[in-house]
PDB file of C-alpha atoms in Angstrom:
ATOM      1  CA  UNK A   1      77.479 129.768  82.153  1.00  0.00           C
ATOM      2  CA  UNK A   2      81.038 129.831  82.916  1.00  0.00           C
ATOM      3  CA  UNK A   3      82.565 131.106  85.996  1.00  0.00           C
ATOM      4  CA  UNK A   4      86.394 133.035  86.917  1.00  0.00           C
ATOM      5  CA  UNK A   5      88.595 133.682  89.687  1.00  0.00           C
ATOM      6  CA  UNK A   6      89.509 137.132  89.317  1.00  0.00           C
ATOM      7  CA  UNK A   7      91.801 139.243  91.734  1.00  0.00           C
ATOM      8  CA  UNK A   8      92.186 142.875  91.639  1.00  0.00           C
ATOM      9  CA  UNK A   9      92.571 145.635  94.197  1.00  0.00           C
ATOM     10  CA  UNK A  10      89.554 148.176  94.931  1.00  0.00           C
ATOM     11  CA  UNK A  11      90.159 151.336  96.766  1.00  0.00           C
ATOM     12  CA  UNK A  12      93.304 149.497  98.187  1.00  0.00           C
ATOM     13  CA  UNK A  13      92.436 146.440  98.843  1.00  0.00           C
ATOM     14  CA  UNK A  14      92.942 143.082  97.425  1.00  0.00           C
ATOM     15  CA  UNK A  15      89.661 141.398  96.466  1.00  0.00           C
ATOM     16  CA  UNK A  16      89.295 137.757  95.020  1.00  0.00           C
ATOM     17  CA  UNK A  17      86.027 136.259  93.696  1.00  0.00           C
ATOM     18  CA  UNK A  18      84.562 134.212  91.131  1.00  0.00           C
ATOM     19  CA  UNK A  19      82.489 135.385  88.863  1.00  0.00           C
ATOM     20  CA  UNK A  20      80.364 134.580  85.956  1.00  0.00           C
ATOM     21  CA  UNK A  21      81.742 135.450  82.287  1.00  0.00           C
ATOM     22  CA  UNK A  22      78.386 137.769  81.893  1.00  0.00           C
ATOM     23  CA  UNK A  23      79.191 139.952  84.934  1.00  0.00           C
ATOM     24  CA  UNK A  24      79.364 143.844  84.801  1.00  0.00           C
ATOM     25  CA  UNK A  25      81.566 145.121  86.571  1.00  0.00           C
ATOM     26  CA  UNK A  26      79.057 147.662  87.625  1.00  0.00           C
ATOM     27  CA  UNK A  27      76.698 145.030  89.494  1.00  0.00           C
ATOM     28  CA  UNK A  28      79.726 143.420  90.662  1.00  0.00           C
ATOM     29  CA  UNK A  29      80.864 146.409  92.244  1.00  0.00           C
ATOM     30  CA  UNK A  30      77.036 147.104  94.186  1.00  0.00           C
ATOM     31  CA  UNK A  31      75.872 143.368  94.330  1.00  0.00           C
ATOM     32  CA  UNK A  32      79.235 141.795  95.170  1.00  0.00           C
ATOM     33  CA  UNK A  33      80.837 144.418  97.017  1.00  0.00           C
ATOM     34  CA  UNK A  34      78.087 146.770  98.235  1.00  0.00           C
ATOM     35  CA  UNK A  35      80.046 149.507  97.004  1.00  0.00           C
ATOM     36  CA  UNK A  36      76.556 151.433  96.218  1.00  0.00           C
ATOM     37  CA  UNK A  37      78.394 154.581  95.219  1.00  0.00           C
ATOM     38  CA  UNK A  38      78.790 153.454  91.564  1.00  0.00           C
ATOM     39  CA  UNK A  39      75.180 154.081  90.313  1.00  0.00           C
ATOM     40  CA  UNK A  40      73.427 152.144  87.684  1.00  0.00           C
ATOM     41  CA  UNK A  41      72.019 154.416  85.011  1.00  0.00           C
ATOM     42  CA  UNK A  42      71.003 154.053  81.736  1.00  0.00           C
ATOM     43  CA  UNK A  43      73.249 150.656  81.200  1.00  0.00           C
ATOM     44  CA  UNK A  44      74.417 151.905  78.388  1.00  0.00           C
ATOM     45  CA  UNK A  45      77.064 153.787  78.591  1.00  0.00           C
ATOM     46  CA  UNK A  46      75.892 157.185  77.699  1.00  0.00           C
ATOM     47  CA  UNK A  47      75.041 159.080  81.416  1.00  0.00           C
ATOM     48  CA  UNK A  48      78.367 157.980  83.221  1.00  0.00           C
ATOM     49  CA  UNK A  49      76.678 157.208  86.640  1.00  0.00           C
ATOM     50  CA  UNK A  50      78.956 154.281  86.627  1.00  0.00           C
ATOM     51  CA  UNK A  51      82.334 155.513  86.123  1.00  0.00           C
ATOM     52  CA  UNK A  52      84.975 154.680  88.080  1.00  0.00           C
ATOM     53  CA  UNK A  53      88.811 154.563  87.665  1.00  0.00           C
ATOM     54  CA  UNK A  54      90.413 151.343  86.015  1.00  0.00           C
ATOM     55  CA  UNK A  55      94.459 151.428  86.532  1.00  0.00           C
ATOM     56  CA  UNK A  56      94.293 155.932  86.940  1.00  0.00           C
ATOM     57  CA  UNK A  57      91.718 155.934  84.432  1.00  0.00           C
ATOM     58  CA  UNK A  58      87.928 156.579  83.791  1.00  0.00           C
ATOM     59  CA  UNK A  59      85.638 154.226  82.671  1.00  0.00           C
ATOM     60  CA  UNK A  60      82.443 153.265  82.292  1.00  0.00           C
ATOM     61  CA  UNK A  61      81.495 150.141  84.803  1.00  0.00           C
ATOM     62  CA  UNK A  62      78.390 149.466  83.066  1.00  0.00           C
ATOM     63  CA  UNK A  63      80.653 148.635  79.776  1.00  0.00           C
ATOM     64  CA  UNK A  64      82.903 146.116  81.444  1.00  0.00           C
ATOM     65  CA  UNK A  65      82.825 142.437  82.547  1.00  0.00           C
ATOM     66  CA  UNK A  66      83.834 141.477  86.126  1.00  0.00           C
ATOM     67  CA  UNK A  67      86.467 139.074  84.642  1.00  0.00           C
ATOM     68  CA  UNK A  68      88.112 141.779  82.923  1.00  0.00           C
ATOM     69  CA  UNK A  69      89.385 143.169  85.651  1.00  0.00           C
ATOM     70  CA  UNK A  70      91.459 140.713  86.961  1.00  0.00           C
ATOM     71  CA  UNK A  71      94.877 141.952  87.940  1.00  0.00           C
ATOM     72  CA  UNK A  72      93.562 145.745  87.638  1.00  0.00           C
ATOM     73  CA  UNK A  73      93.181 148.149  90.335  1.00  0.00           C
ATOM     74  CA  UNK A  74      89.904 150.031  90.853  1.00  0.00           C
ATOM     75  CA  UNK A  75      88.805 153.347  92.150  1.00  0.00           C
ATOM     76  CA  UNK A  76      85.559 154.001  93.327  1.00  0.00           C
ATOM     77  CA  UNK A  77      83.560 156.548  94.428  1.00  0.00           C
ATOM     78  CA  UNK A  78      83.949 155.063  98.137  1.00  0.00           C
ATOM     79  CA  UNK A  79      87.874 155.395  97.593  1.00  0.00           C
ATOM     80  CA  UNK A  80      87.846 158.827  96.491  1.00  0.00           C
ATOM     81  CA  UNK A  81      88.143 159.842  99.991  1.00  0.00           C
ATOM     82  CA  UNK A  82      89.448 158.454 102.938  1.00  0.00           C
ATOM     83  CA  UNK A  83      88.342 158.300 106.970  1.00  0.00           C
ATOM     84  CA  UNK A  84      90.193 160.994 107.710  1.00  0.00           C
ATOM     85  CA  UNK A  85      87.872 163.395 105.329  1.00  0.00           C
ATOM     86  CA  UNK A  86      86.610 163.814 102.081  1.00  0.00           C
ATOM     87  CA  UNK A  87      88.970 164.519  98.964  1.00  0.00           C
ATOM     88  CA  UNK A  88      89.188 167.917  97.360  1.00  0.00           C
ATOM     89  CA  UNK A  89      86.389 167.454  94.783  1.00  0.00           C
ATOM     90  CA  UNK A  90      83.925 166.529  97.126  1.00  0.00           C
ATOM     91  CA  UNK A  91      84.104 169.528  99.678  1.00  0.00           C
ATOM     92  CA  UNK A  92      84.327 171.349  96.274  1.00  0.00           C
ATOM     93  CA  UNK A  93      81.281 169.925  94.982  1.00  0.00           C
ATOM     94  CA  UNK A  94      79.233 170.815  98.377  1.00  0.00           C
ATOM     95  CA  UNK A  95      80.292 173.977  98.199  1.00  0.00           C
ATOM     96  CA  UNK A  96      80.296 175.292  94.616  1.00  0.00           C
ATOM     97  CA  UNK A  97      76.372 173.453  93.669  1.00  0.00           C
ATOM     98  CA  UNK A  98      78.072 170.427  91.927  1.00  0.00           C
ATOM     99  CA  UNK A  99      75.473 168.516  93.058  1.00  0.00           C
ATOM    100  CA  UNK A 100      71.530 168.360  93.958  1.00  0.00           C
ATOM    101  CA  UNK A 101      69.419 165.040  93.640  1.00  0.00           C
ATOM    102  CA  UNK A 102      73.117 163.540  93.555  1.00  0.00           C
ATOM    103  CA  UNK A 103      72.160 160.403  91.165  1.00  0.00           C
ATOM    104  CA  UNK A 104      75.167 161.461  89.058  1.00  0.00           C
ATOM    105  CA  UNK A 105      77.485 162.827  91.180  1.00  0.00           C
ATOM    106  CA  UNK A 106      79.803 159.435  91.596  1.00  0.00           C
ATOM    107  CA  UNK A 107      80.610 159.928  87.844  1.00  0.00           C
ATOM    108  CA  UNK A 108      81.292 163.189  87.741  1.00  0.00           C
ATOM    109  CA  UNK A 109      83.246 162.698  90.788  1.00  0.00           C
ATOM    110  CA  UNK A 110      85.210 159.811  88.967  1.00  0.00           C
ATOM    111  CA  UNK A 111      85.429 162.188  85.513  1.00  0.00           C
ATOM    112  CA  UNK A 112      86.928 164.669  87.213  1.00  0.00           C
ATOM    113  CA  UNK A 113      89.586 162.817  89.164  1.00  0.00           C
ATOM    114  CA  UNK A 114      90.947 161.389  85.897  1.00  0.00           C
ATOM    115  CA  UNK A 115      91.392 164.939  84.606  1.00  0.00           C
ATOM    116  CA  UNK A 116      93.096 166.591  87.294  1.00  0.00           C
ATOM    117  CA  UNK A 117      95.161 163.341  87.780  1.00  0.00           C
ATOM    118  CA  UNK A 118      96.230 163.781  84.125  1.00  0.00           C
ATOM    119  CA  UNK A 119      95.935 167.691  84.017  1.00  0.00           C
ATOM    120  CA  UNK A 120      95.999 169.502  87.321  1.00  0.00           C
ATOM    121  CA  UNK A 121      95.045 173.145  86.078  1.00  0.00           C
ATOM    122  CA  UNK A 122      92.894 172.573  83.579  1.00  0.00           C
ATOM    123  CA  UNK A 123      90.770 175.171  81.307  1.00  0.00           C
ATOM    124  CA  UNK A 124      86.950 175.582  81.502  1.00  0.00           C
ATOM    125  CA  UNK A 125      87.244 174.186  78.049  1.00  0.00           C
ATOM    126  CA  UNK A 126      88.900 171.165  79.308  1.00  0.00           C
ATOM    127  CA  UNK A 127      87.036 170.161  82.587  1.00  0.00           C
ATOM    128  CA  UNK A 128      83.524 170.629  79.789  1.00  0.00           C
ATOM    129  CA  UNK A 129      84.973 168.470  77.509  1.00  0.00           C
ATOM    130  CA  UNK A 130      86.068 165.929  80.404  1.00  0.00           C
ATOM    131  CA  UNK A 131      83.056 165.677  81.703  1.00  0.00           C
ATOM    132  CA  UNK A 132      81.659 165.379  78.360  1.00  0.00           C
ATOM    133  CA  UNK A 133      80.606 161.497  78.859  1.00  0.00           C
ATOM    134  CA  UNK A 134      78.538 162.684  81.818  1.00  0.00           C
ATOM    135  CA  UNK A 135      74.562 163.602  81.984  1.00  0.00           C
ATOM    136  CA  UNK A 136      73.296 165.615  84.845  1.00  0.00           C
ATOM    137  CA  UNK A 137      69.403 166.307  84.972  1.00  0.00           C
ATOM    138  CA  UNK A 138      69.937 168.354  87.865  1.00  0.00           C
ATOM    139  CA  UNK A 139      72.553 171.110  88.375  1.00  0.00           C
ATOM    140  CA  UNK A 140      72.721 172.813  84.844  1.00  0.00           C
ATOM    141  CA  UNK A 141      76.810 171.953  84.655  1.00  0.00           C
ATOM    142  CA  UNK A 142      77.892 175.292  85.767  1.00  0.00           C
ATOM    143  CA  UNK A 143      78.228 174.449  89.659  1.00  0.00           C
ATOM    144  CA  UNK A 144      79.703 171.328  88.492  1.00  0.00           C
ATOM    145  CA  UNK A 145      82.192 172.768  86.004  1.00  0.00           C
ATOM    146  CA  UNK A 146      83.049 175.730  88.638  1.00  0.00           C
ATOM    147  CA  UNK A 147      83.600 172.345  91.636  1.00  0.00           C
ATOM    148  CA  UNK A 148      85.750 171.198  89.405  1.00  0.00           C
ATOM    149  CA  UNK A 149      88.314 174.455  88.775  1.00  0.00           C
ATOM    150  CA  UNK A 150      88.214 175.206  92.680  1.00  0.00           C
ATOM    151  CA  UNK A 151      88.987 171.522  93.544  1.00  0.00           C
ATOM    152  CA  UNK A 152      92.050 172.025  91.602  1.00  0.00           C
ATOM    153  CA  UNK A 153      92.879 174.995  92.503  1.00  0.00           C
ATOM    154  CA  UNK A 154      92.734 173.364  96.169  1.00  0.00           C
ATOM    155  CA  UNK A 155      95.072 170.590  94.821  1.00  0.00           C
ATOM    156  CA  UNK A 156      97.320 172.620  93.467  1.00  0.00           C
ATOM    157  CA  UNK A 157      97.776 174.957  96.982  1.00  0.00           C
ATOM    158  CA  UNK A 158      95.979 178.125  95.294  1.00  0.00           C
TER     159      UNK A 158
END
C-alpha cells in the first residue's frame, strides 16, 4: 500500500501527515485528527453526516481520499465556531429545534454554511434544496430549515 505526505490547513491550521493512498478523508479527519465532529454515516455518500467544507465548499468526507487534500483548506464542524462562542447557525439550531439525537447535525451544520457563504438570504426553497444531500431521522426538517433562515437573518444584522 502506498503512502503520501500531504499538507493542508484544517480549521486554520497547518497539518502535515502521511497517509495511505486508501485513506478517507473522513477517518482521517476522526482517527488522525480526533476531530469527532465529522460523523461517519452510511459511507456512502447519501446521509451527509460527513460533510465538511473543502476550499468554501461542501463536501462529502466519506467520498474523498486523505491524499486529495493536499494543499486544500478544510472546515470542520470543530471550526465552525470559535472559543470565543458558537457561530450563528449553531445558537440558531439550539434554539429553532434544528437538532435532537444530533447524529446529523455536523452536516447540516456544514450544508448550511456553504449556502449562506454563497447566498446570504436565501429562500425556503433554497435552504430545502441545499440541504437536499442531507438525511435527518430525527427533527422532521422544519426546525432545521427554520435554524437555517434565522441564522441568516442573524448574519445579515436582521
Amino acid at each position: 500500500m502506498s503512502r503520501h505526505r500531504i499538507e493542508l490547513s484544517v480549521n486554520g491550521e497547518t497539518v502535515a501527515a502521511e497517509v495511505s493512498s486508501k485513506r478517507l478523508l473522513s477517518d482521517f479527519l476522526r482517527d488522525n485528527l480526533a476531530l469527532t465532529g465529522t460523523k461517519r454515516g452510511c459511507e456512502t455518500g447519501v446521509c451527509g453526516a460527513c460533510s465538511v467544507l473543502v476550499d468554501g465548499e461542501v463536501m462529502k468526507s466519506c467520498l474523498c481520499l486523505a491524499v486529495q487534500m493536499n494543499g486544500r483548506t478544510l472546515t470542520t464542524v470543530e471550526g465552525l465556531g470559535s472559543a470565543a462562542g458558537l457561530h450563528p447557525l449553531q445558537e440558531s439550531f439550539m434554539n429553532h429545534g434544528g437538532l435532537q439525537c444530533g447524529y446529523c447535525t455536523p452536516g447540516f451544520l456544514m450544508a448550511a454554511a456553504d449556502l449562506l457563504a454563497h447566498n446570504p438570504k436565501p429562500t425556503e426553497e433554497e435552504i430545502r434544496k441545499a440541504l437536499n444531500g442531507n438525511l435527518c431521522r430525527c427533527t422532521g426538517y422544519q426546525g432545521i430549515v427554520d435554524a437555517v433562515r434565522n441564522a441568516a437573518e442573524v448574519i445579515n444584522g436582521n
